[in-house]
């Protein structure tokens, strides 16, 4: 049965057509993946399907009573709401009543408004609310969530579960997923795969995770040059189809250009030829010229090159019986390994397992509590930070990269910064816009440009694939494969690990870090596994945080060995929640700025939103600085 039929769709921002006479049909029970370059309009198409925006033209038909739910990129806020309340929000008005009833029933008896409780009873009876309440409870049980847990107590992975529960509770006919695997560890990604496979409705997803896409999607939709190209089959089959399609297109364009060139020669012949020329042929030439001028050009591929440094010594790092603990809990226990020049090592583990701690030990930023580490010589390190800490959102793309320079040196040759940024698909106009206006994928491309402009023989990359489009991701793979230096890679992208790394260091529980030869699939074949995860009650504990304990990228309430005053301790306890809220606000504003339609608004509104982003960033920086100050106070 057809759920959605969109025909002859037109959608454009400014002069850029995102949809040009496009057609989209979604059938019951399908699982579709939407492909396309960053900026091609994938998120806009998702919003159009959800009904959040309307096209500039075309016909839209939806099955009467169609229920659509969205699992967005942005996680639910880590605030004081309970899990039950957040999940119930997926039930619209009935959910609001259930939230209120749930809240009242958990108040002390002397604070309960009996009249309001009686009103809620009647309203819930009228809308079949009790059956919906049971549906919420069943879903919480299925996803191993505790309804009484506060959102502020949950890690990113657990909040993703809550968001999925909120999307599923309405029992939608169509589920929309926008980059659902971002910042999730491999185990949580695999869990999410199984949940979506068991979902009986249709699914439309955007993802850069090729393994996730291959395992789930049975139809590929590519948004390309304003068209939606449909392909029945898995992702790997689609790649073969696409390669053939591009070959055919290149032949057709070559034939077109040849014919146009011949006609141009003819029209410029001598006076006699012009006097006797065929007027129909002249009109045909004009039409060819018009077609050529209107032909949309494909965005070029990123031309990523790495500035090579002199070779390091043969030894990069040698760890002997190294151990490291937090609060007497072992993170790394008795690890012995050696990293040689040219090794490409993938580091696997759950969020919070200790991957960043291991990187800092290898780089010499931390000293082991037990054992010893011998560091190599002539190391020149380039560090890719998944939190984009090296980008200043208030400065332009150009200023972030150039830092006052007019050129960068790549493999001994100077290149103008504008030309270098064009290699990373930034137009001159885009290069002059603030970083806060960039999408997540564009920010990652800028960080890669900044990273690769510095000489390095040791690359350290922490989740480099988040938000990259597939073509740029594959180009990055190719570069890393040909890179002659040493690579330390933290990634939850299974296909990327299999393509790039030659060895694995895996966190397998209780501080045990094992070494394996090969990539992710080789790790599986050799018996690699994550430790058993207890999800019986989904009671969050401190080790479920999304960040490494030391030094944290997001603050966590930690046991103190120093004694603070009551007032200061209270301030310290509240800071993590305040910082999380500011991060959520900043992500929301940056999402508005990253929308292609943002710069079509009024100048005053644009300036006010950019100022708002800067103000939130300043507040966030101040809170982080205060947290660090209290953490280290004697």
Coordinates of C-alpha atoms in Angstrom, one line a residue:
X1 CA 0.0 0.0 0.0
X2 CA 1.3 3.5 -0.9
X3 CA 1.9 5.8 2.0
X4 CA 3.2 8.8 0.2
X5 CA 3.2 10.0 -3.4
X6 CA 5.0 13.2 -4.3
X7 CA 5.1 14.2 -8.0
X8 CA 6.8 17.0 -10.0
X9 CA 8.3 18.5 -6.8
X10 CA 10.2 21.8 -7.0
X11 CA 12.2 23.2 -4.1
X12 CA 14.9 25.8 -4.2
X13 CA 16.9 28.0 -1.8
X14 CA 18.0 31.2 -3.5
X15 CA 19.1 30.2 -7.0
X16 CA 20.0 26.6 -6.0
X17 CA 17.4 24.0 -7.0
X18 CA 17.3 21.1 -4.5
X19 CA 14.3 19.4 -6.2
X20 CA 13.6 19.8 -9.8
X21 CA 10.5 18.0 -11.1
X22 CA 11.3 15.2 -8.7
X23 CA 9.1 12.2 -7.8
X24 CA 9.0 10.2 -4.6
X25 CA 6.8 7.2 -3.7
X26 CA 7.0 5.4 -0.4
X27 CA 5.3 2.1 0.1
X28 CA 4.2 0.3 3.3
X29 CA 7.0 -1.6 5.1
X30 CA 9.9 -0.3 2.9
X31 CA 13.3 0.5 4.4
X32 CA 15.0 3.3 2.3
X33 CA 18.3 5.1 2.6
X34 CA 18.6 8.6 1.2
X35 CA 21.9 9.4 -0.3
X36 CA 23.4 12.7 -1.6
X37 CA 26.2 15.2 -1.1
X38 CA 26.3 17.6 1.9
X39 CA 24.1 20.4 0.8
X40 CA 22.2 18.4 -1.8
X41 CA 19.0 18.8 0.2
X42 CA 18.6 15.5 2.1
X43 CA 17.5 17.1 5.3
X44 CA 15.1 19.4 3.4
X45 CA 13.5 16.4 1.7
X46 CA 13.1 14.7 5.1
X47 CA 11.4 17.8 6.4
X48 CA 9.2 17.9 3.3
X49 CA 8.2 14.2 3.9
X50 CA 7.5 15.0 7.6
X51 CA 5.3 18.0 6.6
X52 CA 7.5 20.5 8.3
X53 CA 8.0 22.5 5.0
X54 CA 6.1 22.8 1.8
X55 CA 7.6 22.6 -1.8
X56 CA 7.6 25.5 -4.2
X57 CA 5.6 23.4 -6.6
X58 CA 4.3 19.9 -7.4
X59 CA 1.6 17.6 -6.0
X60 CA 1.7 15.9 -2.6
X61 CA -0.5 13.0 -1.5
X62 CA -0.4 11.2 1.9
X63 CA -2.4 8.3 2.9
X64 CA -5.3 9.5 5.1
X65 CA -4.4 9.2 8.8
X66 CA -0.7 8.6 8.0
X67 CA 1.4 8.8 11.2
X68 CA 5.0 9.9 10.8
X69 CA 7.6 10.0 13.5
X70 CA 11.2 11.4 13.4
X71 CA 14.3 10.4 15.2
X72 CA 16.4 13.6 14.9
X73 CA 20.1 14.1 15.0
X74 CA 19.9 16.2 18.2
X75 CA 19.6 14.2 21.4
X76 CA 16.9 15.0 23.9
X77 CA 18.1 17.5 26.5
X78 CA 19.8 16.2 29.6
X79 CA 17.4 18.0 31.9
X80 CA 15.3 17.2 34.9
X81 CA 12.5 15.5 33.1
X82 CA 11.8 11.8 33.7
X83 CA 12.2 9.2 30.9
X84 CA 8.4 8.4 31.1
X85 CA 7.5 12.0 30.5
X86 CA 9.9 12.4 27.5
X87 CA 8.6 9.2 25.9
X88 CA 4.9 10.2 26.5
X89 CA 5.6 13.4 24.5
X90 CA 5.4 11.2 21.4
X91 CA 1.6 10.8 22.0
X92 CA 0.7 14.4 21.4
X93 CA -2.2 15.6 23.6
X94 CA -2.8 12.2 25.3
X95 CA 0.9 12.2 26.1
X96 CA 0.6 15.6 27.8
X97 CA -2.2 14.3 30.0
X98 CA -0.2 11.2 30.8
X99 CA 2.9 13.3 31.7
X100 CA 0.8 15.4 34.1
X101 CA -0.9 12.4 35.6
X102 CA 2.4 10.6 36.0
X103 CA 3.9 13.7 37.7
X104 CA 1.0 14.1 40.1
X105 CA 1.0 10.5 41.2
X106 CA 4.7 10.8 42.2
X107 CA 4.2 13.8 44.4
X108 CA 4.0 13.5 48.2
X109 CA 0.4 12.9 49.3
X110 CA 0.0 16.3 50.9
X111 CA 0.9 18.0 47.6
X112 CA -1.6 16.1 45.3
X113 CA -4.4 18.2 43.8
X114 CA -7.3 15.7 44.0
X115 CA -9.6 17.8 41.9
X116 CA -7.1 18.0 39.1
X117 CA -6.4 14.3 39.4
X118 CA -10.1 13.6 39.0
X119 CA -10.2 15.8 35.9
X120 CA -7.2 13.9 34.4
X121 CA -9.0 10.6 35.1
X122 CA -12.0 11.7 33.0
X123 CA -9.8 13.2 30.2
X124 CA -7.7 10.1 30.0
X125 CA -10.8 7.9 29.9
X126 CA -12.1 10.0 27.0
X127 CA -8.9 9.6 24.8
X128 CA -8.2 6.0 25.7
X129 CA -5.2 7.3 27.7
X130 CA -4.9 4.2 30.0
X131 CA -4.2 1.9 27.0
X132 CA -1.6 4.5 25.8
X133 CA 0.0 4.5 29.2
X134 CA 0.3 0.8 29.1
X135 CA 1.9 1.1 25.6
X136 CA 4.5 3.5 27.1
X137 CA 5.3 1.1 29.9
X138 CA 5.7 -1.9 27.5
X139 CA 8.0 0.1 25.2
X140 CA 10.1 1.2 28.2
X141 CA 10.5 -2.4 29.2
X142 CA 11.3 -3.5 25.7
X143 CA 14.1 -0.9 25.4
X144 CA 15.3 -1.5 29.0
X145 CA 14.5 2.0 30.1
X146 CA 13.5 3.0 33.6
X147 CA 10.7 5.6 33.5
X148 CA 11.7 7.3 36.7
X149 CA 15.3 8.0 35.7
X150 CA 16.1 11.7 35.1
X151 CA 17.3 12.6 31.6
X152 CA 20.3 14.4 33.2
X153 CA 21.5 11.0 34.5
X154 CA 21.7 9.3 31.1
X155 CA 24.6 9.1 28.7
X156 CA 24.2 9.9 25.0
X157 CA 23.6 6.3 24.1
X158 CA 20.8 6.0 26.6
X159 CA 19.2 9.3 25.6
X160 CA 19.2 8.0 22.0
X161 CA 17.1 5.0 23.3
X162 CA 14.7 7.5 24.9
X163 CA 14.4 9.4 21.6
X164 CA 13.7 6.1 19.8
X165 CA 11.0 5.2 22.3
X166 CA 9.5 8.7 21.9
X167 CA 9.4 8.1 18.1
X168 CA 8.0 4.6 18.3
X169 CA 5.3 5.1 21.0
X170 CA 2.8 6.5 18.5
X171 CA 3.2 3.4 16.4
X172 CA 3.9 5.4 13.3
X173 CA 3.5 4.2 9.7
X174 CA 6.7 5.9 8.7
X175 CA 9.8 6.5 10.7
X176 CA 12.3 9.1 9.6
X177 CA 16.0 8.8 10.8
X178 CA 18.5 11.6 10.4
X179 CA 22.1 10.4 11.0
X180 CA 20.9 8.1 13.9
X181 CA 24.4 6.6 14.5
X182 CA 26.3 9.9 15.2
X183 CA 28.4 9.7 18.4
X184 CA 27.1 6.2 19.2
X185 CA 29.5 3.4 20.0
X186 CA 29.5 0.2 17.9
X187 CA 27.5 -1.8 20.4
X188 CA 24.7 0.8 20.5
X189 CA 24.7 1.1 16.7
X190 CA 24.2 -2.7 16.5
X191 CA 21.4 -2.5 19.1
X192 CA 19.7 0.2 17.1
X193 CA 19.9 -1.8 13.9
X194 CA 18.0 -4.7 15.5
X195 CA 15.3 -2.3 16.8
X196 CA 14.8 -0.8 13.4
X197 CA 14.7 -4.3 11.7
X198 CA 11.9 -5.3 14.1
X199 CA 9.9 -2.1 13.3
X200 CA 6.9 -3.1 11.1
X201 CA 6.4 0.3 9.5
X202 CA 8.4 2.0 6.7
X203 CA 11.7 3.6 7.3
X204 CA 13.5 6.5 5.5
X205 CA 17.0 7.2 6.8
X206 CA 20.0 9.4 6.2
X207 CA 23.3 8.0 7.3
X208 CA 27.0 8.1 6.5
X209 CA 27.5 4.7 8.2
X210 CA 27.8 2.3 5.2
X211 CA 27.5 -0.9 7.3
X212 CA 24.4 0.4 9.0
X213 CA 22.9 1.3 5.6
X214 CA 23.9 -2.0 4.0
X215 CA 22.3 -4.0 6.9
X216 CA 19.0 -2.1 7.0
X217 CA 18.1 -0.4 3.7
X218 CA 16.4 -2.4 0.9
X219 CA 15.9 0.6 -1.4
X220 CA 18.3 3.4 -2.2
X221 CA 17.1 6.9 -3.0
X222 CA 19.8 9.3 -4.3
X223 CA 19.2 13.0 -4.4
X224 CA 21.3 14.2 -7.3
X225 CA 21.1 17.4 -9.4
X226 CA 17.5 18.0 -8.2
X227 CA 16.3 14.5 -9.1
X228 CA 15.4 11.5 -6.9
X229 CA 16.9 8.3 -8.3
X230 CA 15.4 5.1 -6.9
X231 CA 17.2 1.8 -6.9
X232 CA 15.8 -1.4 -5.5
X233 CA 18.5 -3.3 -3.6
X234 CA 21.2 -3.0 -1.1
X235 CA 23.9 -0.3 -0.9
X236 CA 26.7 -2.3 -2.4
X237 CA 24.5 -3.2 -5.5
X238 CA 23.6 0.5 -5.8
X239 CA 27.3 1.4 -6.0
X240 CA 27.7 -0.8 -9.1
X241 CA 24.6 0.8 -10.7
X242 CA 25.8 4.3 -9.9
X243 CA 29.2 3.7 -11.5
X244 CA 27.5 2.5 -14.7
X245 CA 25.1 5.4 -14.6
X246 CA 28.0 8.0 -14.3
X247 CA 29.8 6.3 -17.2
X248 CA 26.7 6.6 -19.4
X249 CA 26.1 10.2 -18.4
X250 CA 29.7 11.1 -19.2
X251 CA 29.3 9.6 -22.7
X252 CA 26.1 11.5 -23.3
X253 CA 27.6 14.8 -22.1
X254 CA 30.7 14.2 -24.3
X255 CA 28.4 13.6 -27.4
X256 CA 26.3 16.7 -26.5
X257 CA 29.4 18.9 -26.2
X258 CA 30.8 17.5 -29.5
X259 CA 27.6 18.4 -31.3
X260 CA 27.5 21.8 -29.8
X261 CA 31.1 22.5 -30.9
X262 CA 30.3 21.4 -34.4
X263 CA 27.3 23.7 -34.6
X264 CA 29.4 26.6 -33.3
X265 CA 31.9 26.0 -36.1
X266 CA 29.1 25.9 -38.6
X267 CA 27.5 29.2 -37.4
X268 CA 30.9 31.0 -37.8
X269 CA 31.5 29.9 -41.4
X270 CA 31.9 32.5 -44.2
X271 CA 29.4 35.0 -45.5
X272 CA 28.1 32.7 -48.2
X273 CA 27.4 29.9 -45.7
X274 CA 25.5 32.4 -43.4
X275 CA 23.4 33.7 -46.3
X276 CA 22.2 30.2 -47.1
X277 CA 22.1 28.8 -43.6
X278 CA 19.1 26.7 -42.4
X279 CA 17.0 28.8 -39.9
X280 CA 15.8 25.6 -38.3
X281 CA 19.4 24.7 -37.6
X282 CA 20.1 28.1 -36.1
X283 CA 17.1 27.7 -33.8
X284 CA 18.4 24.2 -32.8
X285 CA 21.8 25.7 -32.0
X286 CA 20.2 28.3 -29.8
X287 CA 18.4 25.5 -28.0
X288 CA 21.7 23.6 -27.5
X289 CA 23.3 26.7 -26.1
X290 CA 20.4 27.1 -23.7
X291 CA 20.6 23.5 -22.6
X292 CA 24.3 23.8 -22.0
X293 CA 23.9 27.0 -19.9
X294 CA 21.2 25.4 -17.8
X295 CA 22.9 22.0 -17.4
X296 CA 23.6 21.6 -13.7
X297 CA 27.2 20.9 -13.0
X298 CA 28.1 18.2 -10.5
X299 CA 30.0 19.5 -7.4
X300 CA 33.6 18.4 -7.8
X301 CA 35.2 15.8 -5.5
X302 CA 37.2 17.0 -2.6
X303 CA 40.9 17.0 -3.5
X304 CA 42.4 16.1 -0.1
X305 CA 46.2 16.0 0.2
X306 CA 48.3 15.7 3.3
X307 CA 51.4 17.8 4.1
X308 CA 54.0 15.1 4.8
X309 CA 56.5 15.5 7.6
X310 CA 60.0 13.9 7.9
X311 CA 59.8 10.3 9.0
X312 CA 59.6 9.6 12.7
X313 CA 61.9 7.1 14.4
X314 CA 61.0 3.5 13.8
X315 CA 59.4 3.3 17.3
X316 CA 56.4 5.5 17.9
X317 CA 55.5 4.2 21.4
X318 CA 56.2 1.2 23.6
X319 CA 53.9 0.4 26.5
X320 CA 55.1 -2.1 29.1
X321 CA 52.7 -3.3 31.8
X322 CA 50.8 0.0 31.8
X323 CA 47.9 0.6 34.1
X324 CA 45.6 3.5 34.8
X325 CA 42.5 3.8 37.1
X326 CA 39.9 6.3 38.1
X327 CA 38.5 6.1 41.6
X328 CA 40.1 2.7 42.0
X329 CA 38.3 1.4 38.9
X330 CA 40.7 0.1 36.3
X331 CA 40.4 1.7 32.9
X332 CA 43.7 0.2 31.5
X333 CA 45.2 -2.8 33.2
X334 CA 48.7 -4.3 32.5
X335 CA 48.8 -3.3 28.8
X336 CA 51.9 -4.2 26.9
X337 CA 52.1 -3.2 23.2
X338 CA 54.4 -1.6 20.7
X339 CA 53.4 0.9 18.0
X340 CA 55.8 1.1 15.0
X341 CA 56.2 3.7 12.3
X342 CA 53.6 3.1 9.6
X343 CA 51.2 1.2 11.9
X344 CA 47.5 2.1 11.5
X345 CA 45.8 1.2 14.7
X346 CA 42.0 1.3 15.4
X347 CA 40.9 1.8 19.0
X348 CA 37.6 0.1 19.9
X349 CA 35.5 0.4 23.0
X350 CA 32.2 1.7 24.5
X351 CA 31.8 5.4 25.0
X352 CA 33.6 6.1 28.3
X353 CA 35.7 3.0 28.2
X354 CA 39.0 4.8 28.2
X355 CA 39.9 5.3 24.5
X356 CA 40.9 9.0 24.9
X357 CA 42.9 8.1 28.0
X358 CA 44.8 5.6 26.0
X359 CA 45.5 8.1 23.3
X360 CA 46.8 10.6 25.9
X361 CA 49.1 8.0 27.4
X362 CA 50.5 7.1 24.0
X363 CA 51.1 10.8 23.2
X364 CA 52.7 11.5 26.6
X365 CA 49.9 13.9 27.8
X366 CA 49.3 11.5 30.7
X367 CA 51.7 9.5 32.8
X368 CA 50.9 5.9 33.6
X369 CA 50.1 5.0 37.2
X370 CA 51.9 1.7 36.8
X371 CA 54.3 0.5 34.1
X372 CA 56.3 2.6 31.7
X373 CA 56.0 4.1 28.3
X374 CA 58.8 4.7 25.9
X375 CA 58.0 7.4 23.3
X376 CA 59.6 7.6 19.9
X377 CA 61.7 10.4 18.4
X378 CA 61.0 13.0 15.7
X379 CA 57.2 12.7 16.2
X380 CA 55.1 15.5 14.6
X381 CA 51.5 15.0 15.7
X382 CA 48.3 16.2 14.0
X383 CA 45.1 15.7 16.1
X384 CA 41.6 15.5 14.7
X385 CA 39.2 16.4 17.6
X386 CA 35.6 15.1 17.2
X387 CA 34.3 18.1 19.3
X388 CA 35.9 20.5 16.8
X389 CA 37.6 22.3 19.7
X390 CA 40.2 23.9 17.3
X391 CA 37.5 25.8 15.3
X392 CA 36.4 29.3 16.4
X393 CA 32.7 29.6 15.5
X394 CA 32.8 33.4 15.5
X395 CA 35.6 33.5 12.8
X396 CA 35.2 32.9 9.1
X397 CA 36.3 29.6 7.5
X398 CA 39.2 31.5 5.9
X399 CA 40.4 33.0 9.2
X400 CA 40.1 29.6 11.0
X401 CA 42.4 28.1 8.4
X402 CA 44.8 30.9 7.4
X403 CA 45.4 32.5 10.8
X404 CA 46.8 35.6 9.1
X405 CA 48.5 33.7 6.2
X406 CA 47.7 34.1 2.6
X407 CA 49.0 30.6 1.6
X408 CA 49.6 27.1 2.9
X409 CA 52.4 24.8 2.0
X410 CA 51.4 21.3 0.8
X411 CA 54.2 18.9 0.0
X412 CA 56.7 21.7 -0.5
X413 CA 54.5 23.9 -2.7
X414 CA 52.7 27.1 -1.7
X415 CA 49.0 27.2 -2.4
X416 CA 46.7 30.2 -1.8
X417 CA 44.3 29.5 1.0
X418 CA 41.2 30.2 -1.1
X419 CA 42.4 27.6 -3.7
X420 CA 43.3 25.2 -0.9
X421 CA 39.8 25.5 0.6
X422 CA 38.2 24.9 -2.8
X423 CA 40.0 21.5 -2.8
X424 CA 37.8 20.8 0.2
X425 CA 34.7 22.0 -1.7
X426 CA 34.4 25.5 -0.1
X427 CA 33.5 28.2 -2.6
X428 CA 35.1 31.6 -2.1
X429 CA 31.8 32.9 -0.8
X430 CA 31.4 30.0 1.7
X431 CA 35.0 30.5 2.8
X432 CA 34.2 34.0 4.0
X433 CA 31.2 32.9 6.1
X434 CA 31.5 32.2 9.9
X435 CA 32.1 28.7 11.0
X436 CA 28.8 28.9 13.0
X437 CA 27.0 28.9 9.7
X438 CA 28.5 25.6 8.5
X439 CA 26.8 22.2 8.6
X440 CA 28.4 19.5 10.7
X441 CA 29.8 17.9 7.6
X442 CA 31.3 21.2 6.4
X443 CA 32.9 21.8 9.8
X444 CA 34.5 18.4 9.6
X445 CA 35.8 19.2 6.1
X446 CA 37.2 22.4 7.5
X447 CA 38.9 20.6 10.4
X448 CA 40.4 18.1 7.9
X449 CA 41.7 21.1 5.8
X450 CA 43.2 22.6 8.9
X451 CA 44.7 19.3 10.1
X452 CA 46.2 18.4 6.7
X453 CA 47.8 21.8 6.3
X454 CA 50.3 21.0 9.0
X455 CA 53.2 18.6 8.6
X456 CA 52.6 15.3 10.5
X457 CA 54.0 11.8 10.7
X458 CA 51.6 10.8 13.4
X459 CA 47.9 11.3 12.7
X460 CA 45.5 11.0 15.7
X461 CA 41.9 11.0 14.6
X462 CA 38.9 10.9 17.0
X463 CA 35.7 10.1 15.1
X464 CA 36.6 11.8 11.8
X465 CA 33.7 10.3 9.8
X466 CA 30.8 12.0 11.6
X467 CA 28.7 14.1 9.2
X468 CA 31.0 13.5 6.2
X469 CA 29.2 12.7 2.9
X470 CA 30.0 9.3 1.5
X471 CA 32.2 10.5 -1.3
X472 CA 34.4 12.7 1.0
X473 CA 34.5 9.8 3.5
X474 CA 35.8 7.4 0.7
X475 CA 38.4 10.0 -0.4
X476 CA 39.6 10.2 3.2
X477 CA 39.8 6.4 3.3
X478 CA 42.0 6.5 0.2
X479 CA 44.3 9.2 1.7
X480 CA 44.8 7.3 4.9
X481 CA 45.4 4.0 3.0
X482 CA 48.3 5.8 1.1
X483 CA 49.5 7.7 4.2
X484 CA 53.1 6.6 5.0
X485 CA 53.1 7.8 8.6
X486 CA 51.4 6.3 11.7
X487 CA 47.7 6.5 12.4
X488 CA 45.8 6.2 15.6
X489 CA 42.1 6.1 14.9
X490 CA 39.1 6.1 17.2
X491 CA 36.0 5.3 15.2
X492 CA 32.6 3.5 15.5
X493 CA 32.4 3.2 11.7
X494 CA 32.9 -0.5 11.0
X495 CA 33.4 -0.2 7.2
X496 CA 35.9 2.7 7.7
X497 CA 37.9 0.6 10.2
X498 CA 38.0 -2.4 7.9
X499 CA 39.2 -0.2 5.0
X500 CA 41.9 1.6 6.9
X501 CA 43.5 0.0 9.9
X502 CA 46.1 -2.8 10.2
X503 CA 45.5 -3.5 13.9
X504 CA 43.0 -3.1 16.7
X505 CA 43.3 -2.2 20.4
X506 CA 40.0 -3.2 21.9
X507 CA 38.7 -2.4 25.4
X508 CA 37.0 -5.6 26.5
X509 CA 36.0 -4.7 30.1
X510 CA 37.5 -4.4 33.5
X511 CA 40.6 -2.5 32.1
X512 CA 41.5 -5.3 29.7
X513 CA 42.8 -4.0 26.4
X514 CA 43.6 -6.6 23.8
X515 CA 45.6 -6.3 20.6
X516 CA 44.4 -7.9 17.3
X517 CA 45.7 -8.0 13.8
X518 CA 43.4 -6.5 11.0
X519 CA 40.2 -4.5 11.1
X520 CA 36.8 -4.7 12.8
X521 CA 35.7 -7.9 11.0
X522 CA 39.1 -9.5 11.8
X523 CA 38.5 -8.6 15.5
X524 CA 35.1 -10.4 15.4
X525 CA 36.6 -13.5 13.7
X526 CA 39.4 -13.7 16.2
X527 CA 36.9 -13.9 19.1
X528 CA 36.8 -10.2 20.0
X529 CA 33.8 -9.0 21.9
X530 CA 32.6 -6.2 24.2
X531 CA 31.9 -7.1 27.8
X532 CA 28.4 -8.1 28.7
X533 CA 26.1 -5.1 29.3
X534 CA 23.6 -5.2 32.1
X535 CA 20.5 -3.4 30.9
X536 CA 18.0 -5.2 33.2
X537 CA 16.8 -2.0 34.8
X538 CA 18.6 0.7 32.8
X539 CA 19.7 2.4 35.9
X540 CA 22.4 4.8 34.7
X541 CA 25.7 4.7 36.5
X542 CA 28.6 7.1 36.3
X543 CA 30.5 4.9 33.8
X544 CA 27.7 5.2 31.3
X545 CA 28.8 8.8 30.5
X546 CA 29.7 9.7 27.0
X547 CA 33.0 11.2 27.9
X548 CA 36.3 9.9 29.2
X549 CA 36.7 10.4 33.0
X550 CA 40.0 12.4 32.7
X551 CA 40.5 14.9 31.3
X552 CA 36.8 15.1 30.5
X553 CA 35.4 16.8 27.4
X554 CA 32.1 17.1 29.3
X555 CA 32.1 17.4 33.0
X556 CA 31.0 14.6 35.2
X557 CA 30.2 14.7 38.9
X558 CA 33.2 13.0 40.5
X559 CA 34.0 11.9 43.9
X560 CA 36.2 14.5 45.5
X561 CA 39.3 13.9 47.4
X562 CA 39.4 17.7 48.3
X563 CA 36.8 19.2 50.7
X564 CA 34.9 22.2 49.3
X565 CA 32.4 24.3 51.2
X566 CA 28.8 23.4 50.9
X567 CA 28.1 26.3 48.6
X568 CA 31.0 25.5 46.2
X569 CA 30.2 21.8 46.2
X570 CA 26.6 22.6 45.4
X571 CA 27.8 24.9 42.5
X572 CA 30.1 22.1 41.2
X573 CA 27.3 19.5 41.3
X574 CA 24.9 21.8 39.3
X575 CA 27.5 22.7 36.6
X576 CA 27.3 19.5 34.5
X577 CA 23.6 19.9 34.0
X578 CA 23.9 23.6 33.2
X579 CA 26.7 22.9 30.7
X580 CA 24.6 20.1 29.0
X581 CA 21.7 22.6 28.6
X582 CA 23.9 25.2 27.1
X583 CA 25.3 22.6 24.7
X584 CA 21.8 21.6 23.7
X585 CA 20.8 25.3 23.1
X586 CA 24.0 25.9 21.1
X587 CA 23.3 22.8 18.9
X588 CA 19.8 24.0 18.3
X589 CA 20.9 27.5 17.2
X590 CA 23.7 26.1 15.1
X591 CA 21.1 23.8 13.4
X592 CA 19.1 27.0 12.4
X593 CA 22.3 28.7 11.1
X594 CA 23.2 25.6 9.1
X595 CA 19.9 25.5 7.4
X596 CA 20.3 26.5 3.7
X597 CA 17.4 28.9 4.1
X598 CA 19.0 30.8 7.0
X599 CA 20.7 33.4 4.9
X600 CA 17.6 34.2 3.0
X601 CA 16.1 35.8 6.1
X602 CA 16.3 39.5 7.1
X603 CA 19.8 40.9 7.9
X604 CA 18.7 41.8 11.4
X605 CA 17.4 38.3 12.1
X606 CA 20.6 36.7 10.7
X607 CA 22.8 39.0 12.9
X608 CA 20.6 38.4 16.0
X609 CA 20.9 34.6 15.6
X610 CA 24.7 34.7 15.0
X611 CA 25.0 36.9 18.1
X612 CA 22.9 34.4 20.0
X613 CA 25.2 31.6 19.0
X614 CA 28.2 33.6 20.1
X615 CA 26.6 34.5 23.5
X616 CA 25.7 30.9 24.2
X617 CA 29.3 29.9 23.3
X618 CA 30.7 32.5 25.7
X619 CA 28.4 31.3 28.5
X620 CA 29.4 27.7 27.8
X621 CA 33.1 28.6 27.9
X622 CA 32.7 30.4 31.2
X623 CA 30.8 27.4 32.7
X624 CA 33.5 25.0 31.6
X625 CA 36.3 27.3 33.0
X626 CA 34.4 27.5 36.3
X627 CA 34.0 23.8 36.4
X628 CA 37.7 23.2 35.8
X629 CA 38.5 25.8 38.5
X630 CA 36.3 24.1 41.1
X631 CA 37.6 20.6 40.1
X632 CA 41.2 21.6 40.8
X633 CA 40.6 23.8 43.8
X634 CA 42.6 22.9 46.9

